[in-house]
C-alpha positions as a LaTeX table, in Angstrom:
\begin{tabular}{lrrr}
\hline
Residue & $x$ (\AA) & $y$ (\AA) & $z$ (\AA) \\
\hline
Met1 & 73.29 & $-5.44$ & $-45.28$ \\
Ser2 & 74.97 & $-7.61$ & $-42.47$ \\
Ser3 & 73.38 & $-7.64$ & $-38.97$ \\
Asn4 & 76.62 & $-6.20$ & $-37.47$ \\
Arg5 & 76.17 & $-3.34$ & $-39.85$ \\
Ile6 & 72.71 & $-3.00$ & $-38.75$ \\
Ala7 & 73.63 & $-3.06$ & $-34.97$ \\
Lys8 & 76.18 & $-0.51$ & $-35.49$ \\
Arg9 & 73.37 & 1.82 & $-37.20$ \\
Ile10 & 71.12 & 1.61 & $-34.47$ \\
Gly11 & 73.85 & 2.09 & $-32.02$ \\
Val12 & 74.64 & $-1.25$ & $-30.46$ \\
Thr13 & 77.56 & $-3.71$ & $-30.36$ \\
Trp14 & 77.32 & $-6.97$ & $-32.12$ \\
Gly15 & 77.74 & $-8.63$ & $-28.91$ \\
Thr16 & 74.61 & $-7.07$ & $-27.48$ \\
Val17 & 72.57 & $-8.57$ & $-30.60$ \\
Gln18 & 74.19 & $-11.70$ & $-29.97$ \\
Tyr19 & 72.94 & $-11.58$ & $-26.25$ \\
Gln20 & 69.48 & $-10.61$ & $-27.47$ \\
Phe21 & 68.99 & $-12.97$ & $-30.29$ \\
Gly22 & 71.85 & $-15.52$ & $-30.40$ \\
Asp23 & 73.34 & $-14.94$ & $-33.98$ \\
Ala24 & 72.13 & $-13.66$ & $-37.23$ \\
Asp25 & 69.58 & $-16.10$ & $-37.89$ \\
Gly26 & 67.92 & $-15.24$ & $-34.46$ \\
Phe27 & 68.13 & $-11.61$ & $-35.50$ \\
Trp28 & 66.42 & $-11.96$ & $-38.92$ \\
Ala29 & 64.03 & $-14.26$ & $-37.61$ \\
Ala30 & 63.18 & $-11.47$ & $-34.93$ \\
Val31 & 63.08 & $-8.83$ & $-37.73$ \\
Leu32 & 60.63 & $-11.02$ & $-39.40$ \\
His33 & 58.39 & $-11.65$ & $-36.57$ \\
His34 & 58.53 & $-7.99$ & $-35.81$ \\
Thr35 & 57.37 & $-6.70$ & $-39.02$ \\
Ala36 & 54.53 & $-9.23$ & $-39.42$ \\
Ala37 & 53.49 & $-8.34$ & $-35.97$ \\
Arg38 & 53.13 & $-4.55$ & $-37.08$ \\
Arg39 & 51.47 & $-5.53$ & $-40.27$ \\
Gly40 & 48.86 & $-7.30$ & $-38.22$ \\
Asp41 & 45.76 & $-9.37$ & $-39.90$ \\
Leu42 & 45.37 & $-7.09$ & $-42.90$ \\
Phe43 & 42.09 & $-8.70$ & $-43.90$ \\
Ala44 & 40.69 & $-9.63$ & $-40.80$ \\
Asp45 & 37.68 & $-7.69$ & $-41.29$ \\
Thr46 & 36.54 & $-8.94$ & $-44.70$ \\
Asp47 & 32.90 & $-7.53$ & $-45.36$ \\
Thr48 & 30.99 & $-10.74$ & $-45.94$ \\
Gly49 & 28.70 & $-8.58$ & $-48.28$ \\
Ala50 & 31.32 & $-7.76$ & $-50.40$ \\
Ser51 & 31.63 & $-9.29$ & $-53.83$ \\
Leu52 & 34.38 & $-11.43$ & $-55.02$ \\
Arg53 & 35.63 & $-8.58$ & $-57.23$ \\
Thr54 & 35.59 & $-5.85$ & $-54.26$ \\
Arg55 & 37.74 & $-8.69$ & $-52.23$ \\
Val56 & 40.11 & $-9.13$ & $-54.96$ \\
Ala57 & 40.48 & $-5.40$ & $-55.73$ \\
Ala58 & 41.10 & $-4.82$ & $-51.95$ \\
Ile59 & 43.93 & $-7.60$ & $-51.71$ \\
Ile60 & 45.79 & $-6.17$ & $-54.94$ \\
Asp61 & 45.49 & $-2.26$ & $-53.87$ \\
Thr62 & 46.57 & $-3.33$ & $-50.09$ \\
Leu63 & 49.49 & $-5.11$ & $-51.24$ \\
Tyr64 & 50.27 & $-2.72$ & $-54.10$ \\
Asp65 & 50.52 & $-0.04$ & $-51.33$ \\
Gly66 & 52.08 & $-1.92$ & $-48.81$ \\
Leu67 & 54.92 & $-3.47$ & $-50.77$ \\
Ala68 & 56.31 & 0.04 & $-51.12$ \\
Ala69 & 56.57 & 0.54 & $-47.54$ \\
Pro70 & 59.86 & 0.65 & $-45.63$ \\
Asp71 & 59.11 & $-2.64$ & $-43.76$ \\
Ser72 & 58.22 & $-4.38$ & $-46.89$ \\
Arg73 & 61.52 & $-3.00$ & $-48.56$ \\
Ala74 & 63.32 & $-4.24$ & $-45.75$ \\
Ile75 & 62.19 & $-7.66$ & $-45.87$ \\
Glu76 & 62.92 & $-7.71$ & $-49.91$ \\
Asn77 & 66.48 & $-6.73$ & $-49.08$ \\
Leu78 & 66.79 & $-9.23$ & $-46.42$ \\
Arg79 & 65.40 & $-12.19$ & $-48.52$ \\
Ala80 & 67.60 & $-11.15$ & $-51.37$ \\
Ala81 & 70.68 & $-11.94$ & $-49.12$ \\
Leu82 & 69.33 & $-15.14$ & $-47.94$ \\
Pro83 & 69.91 & $-18.46$ & $-49.91$ \\
Arg84 & 67.41 & $-19.17$ & $-52.47$ \\
Asn85 & 67.69 & $-22.74$ & $-52.10$ \\
Pro86 & 65.20 & $-23.83$ & $-49.57$ \\
Asp87 & 67.30 & $-26.57$ & $-48.44$ \\
Asp88 & 70.40 & $-24.04$ & $-47.87$ \\
Leu89 & 68.06 & $-21.72$ & $-46.10$ \\
Asp90 & 66.80 & $-24.07$ & $-43.82$ \\
Arg91 & 70.69 & $-25.64$ & $-42.83$ \\
Leu92 & 72.18 & $-21.82$ & $-42.46$ \\
Tyr93 & 69.30 & $-19.84$ & $-41.08$ \\
Pro94 & 66.79 & $-22.31$ & $-39.89$ \\
Ala95 & 64.78 & $-20.01$ & $-37.46$ \\
Thr96 & 64.57 & $-17.25$ & $-40.22$ \\
Ala97 & 63.46 & $-20.28$ & $-42.96$ \\
Ala98 & 60.74 & $-21.37$ & $-40.04$ \\
Glu99 & 59.59 & $-17.71$ & $-39.91$ \\
Leu100 & 59.23 & $-17.21$ & $-43.73$ \\
Arg101 & 57.27 & $-20.40$ & $-43.60$ \\
Ser102 & 54.95 & $-19.28$ & $-41.22$ \\
Trp103 & 54.35 & $-16.19$ & $-43.45$ \\
Gly104 & 53.35 & $-18.43$ & $-46.14$ \\
Arg105 & 51.03 & $-20.74$ & $-44.07$ \\
Ser106 & 49.61 & $-17.16$ & $-42.76$ \\
Trp107 & 49.07 & $-15.73$ & $-46.00$ \\
Gln108 & 47.41 & $-18.97$ & $-47.49$ \\
Ala109 & 45.01 & $-19.14$ & $-44.37$ \\
Thr110 & 44.23 & $-15.16$ & $-44.95$ \\
Cys111 & 43.30 & $-15.81$ & $-48.39$ \\
Gln112 & 40.94 & $-18.62$ & $-47.74$ \\
Gln113 & 39.51 & $-16.73$ & $-45.29$ \\
Ala114 & 39.04 & $-13.79$ & $-47.15$ \\
Phe115 & 36.73 & $-15.96$ & $-49.67$ \\
Ala116 & 35.21 & $-18.56$ & $-47.31$ \\
Asp117 & 31.87 & $-17.37$ & $-47.52$ \\
Leu118 & 31.76 & $-17.26$ & $-51.34$ \\
Gln119 & 31.74 & $-20.80$ & $-52.41$ \\
Val120 & 35.18 & $-20.33$ & $-54.03$ \\
Asp121 & 37.22 & $-23.57$ & $-54.80$ \\
Pro122 & 39.54 & $-23.76$ & $-52.16$ \\
Gln123 & 42.39 & $-25.25$ & $-54.48$ \\
Arg124 & 41.92 & $-22.17$ & $-56.91$ \\
Ile125 & 42.25 & $-19.65$ & $-53.90$ \\
His126 & 45.53 & $-21.54$ & $-52.99$ \\
Gln127 & 46.86 & $-21.06$ & $-56.39$ \\
Val128 & 45.96 & $-17.48$ & $-56.59$ \\
Ala129 & 47.19 & $-16.86$ & $-53.15$ \\
Ser130 & 50.87 & $-18.56$ & $-54.45$ \\
Phe131 & 51.17 & $-15.92$ & $-57.09$ \\
Ile132 & 49.47 & $-12.52$ & $-56.06$ \\
Pro133 & 52.87 & $-11.81$ & $-53.76$ \\
Gly134 & 55.17 & $-12.25$ & $-56.74$ \\
Ala135 & 52.61 & $-10.35$ & $-59.26$ \\
Met136 & 52.37 & $-7.66$ & $-56.81$ \\
Arg137 & 56.17 & $-7.22$ & $-56.09$ \\
Gly138 & 56.43 & $-7.09$ & $-59.87$ \\
Leu139 & 53.91 & $-4.06$ & $-60.37$ \\
Val140 & 55.56 & $-2.50$ & $-57.40$ \\
Ser141 & 58.85 & $-2.74$ & $-58.88$ \\
Glu142 & 57.69 & $-1.25$ & $-62.11$ \\
Lys143 & 56.19 & 1.72 & $-60.15$ \\
Gln144 & 59.59 & 2.00 & $-58.49$ \\
Leu145 & 61.83 & 1.87 & $-61.50$ \\
Gly146 & 59.40 & 3.63 & $-63.78$ \\
Ser147 & 57.32 & 2.44 & $-66.20$ \\
Tyr148 & 55.44 & 2.86 & $-69.63$ \\
Ala149 & 52.80 & 0.80 & $-68.60$ \\
Asp150 & 49.62 & 2.11 & $-67.06$ \\
Leu151 & 49.99 & 0.31 & $-63.35$ \\
Asp152 & 46.35 & 1.35 & $-62.76$ \\
Glu153 & 45.02 & $-0.62$ & $-65.83$ \\
Ala154 & 47.73 & $-3.44$ & $-64.77$ \\
Arg155 & 46.10 & $-3.86$ & $-61.58$ \\
Glu156 & 42.60 & $-3.68$ & $-62.98$ \\
Gly157 & 43.66 & $-6.47$ & $-65.31$ \\
Leu158 & 45.23 & $-8.27$ & $-63.02$ \\
Thr159 & 42.01 & $-8.30$ & $-60.57$ \\
Asn160 & 39.66 & $-8.95$ & $-63.58$ \\
Ala161 & 41.80 & $-12.06$ & $-64.34$ \\
Ile162 & 41.75 & $-13.33$ & $-60.87$ \\
Val163 & 38.03 & $-12.84$ & $-60.30$ \\
Ala164 & 37.44 & $-14.56$ & $-63.61$ \\
Tyr165 & 39.66 & $-17.74$ & $-62.57$ \\
Leu166 & 38.02 & $-17.67$ & $-59.20$ \\
Ser167 & 34.45 & $-17.54$ & $-60.53$ \\
Gly168 & 35.25 & $-20.42$ & $-62.93$ \\
\hline
\end{tabular}
């Protein structure tokens, strides 16, 4: 969906969007920033008494629910319309690319913080944080498309695999 079409849908002109955000890049970056602010810091209140398994399960369950929300679906549609190549994204949409990079850094920091008091290898946390969003998007996609797999079992298996890896 184009930024011009979105402007029309919300009842403003493209000129209004340009005045407020400069161009489509500024608009998309603002959308990403706004949704990040609405999401807030989901895991800020990590229970320091919680086990590794409880924490991993909380992250998996939160993402499973959150990735089906309207904001997440809008972001997925936006990302699908953007260039896949990072160099092209940086060149064509520098503000949007910067916002997406900030999301990645924030997510990595959130994951490090979630397990900070458990003596888990930071490199393993980094690796897990790198694949969890994609894995969860896959499970949410299965849920949305309909699946013959038991997705509760799939989430349980993913949780168990992550706990085993982080414990090792």
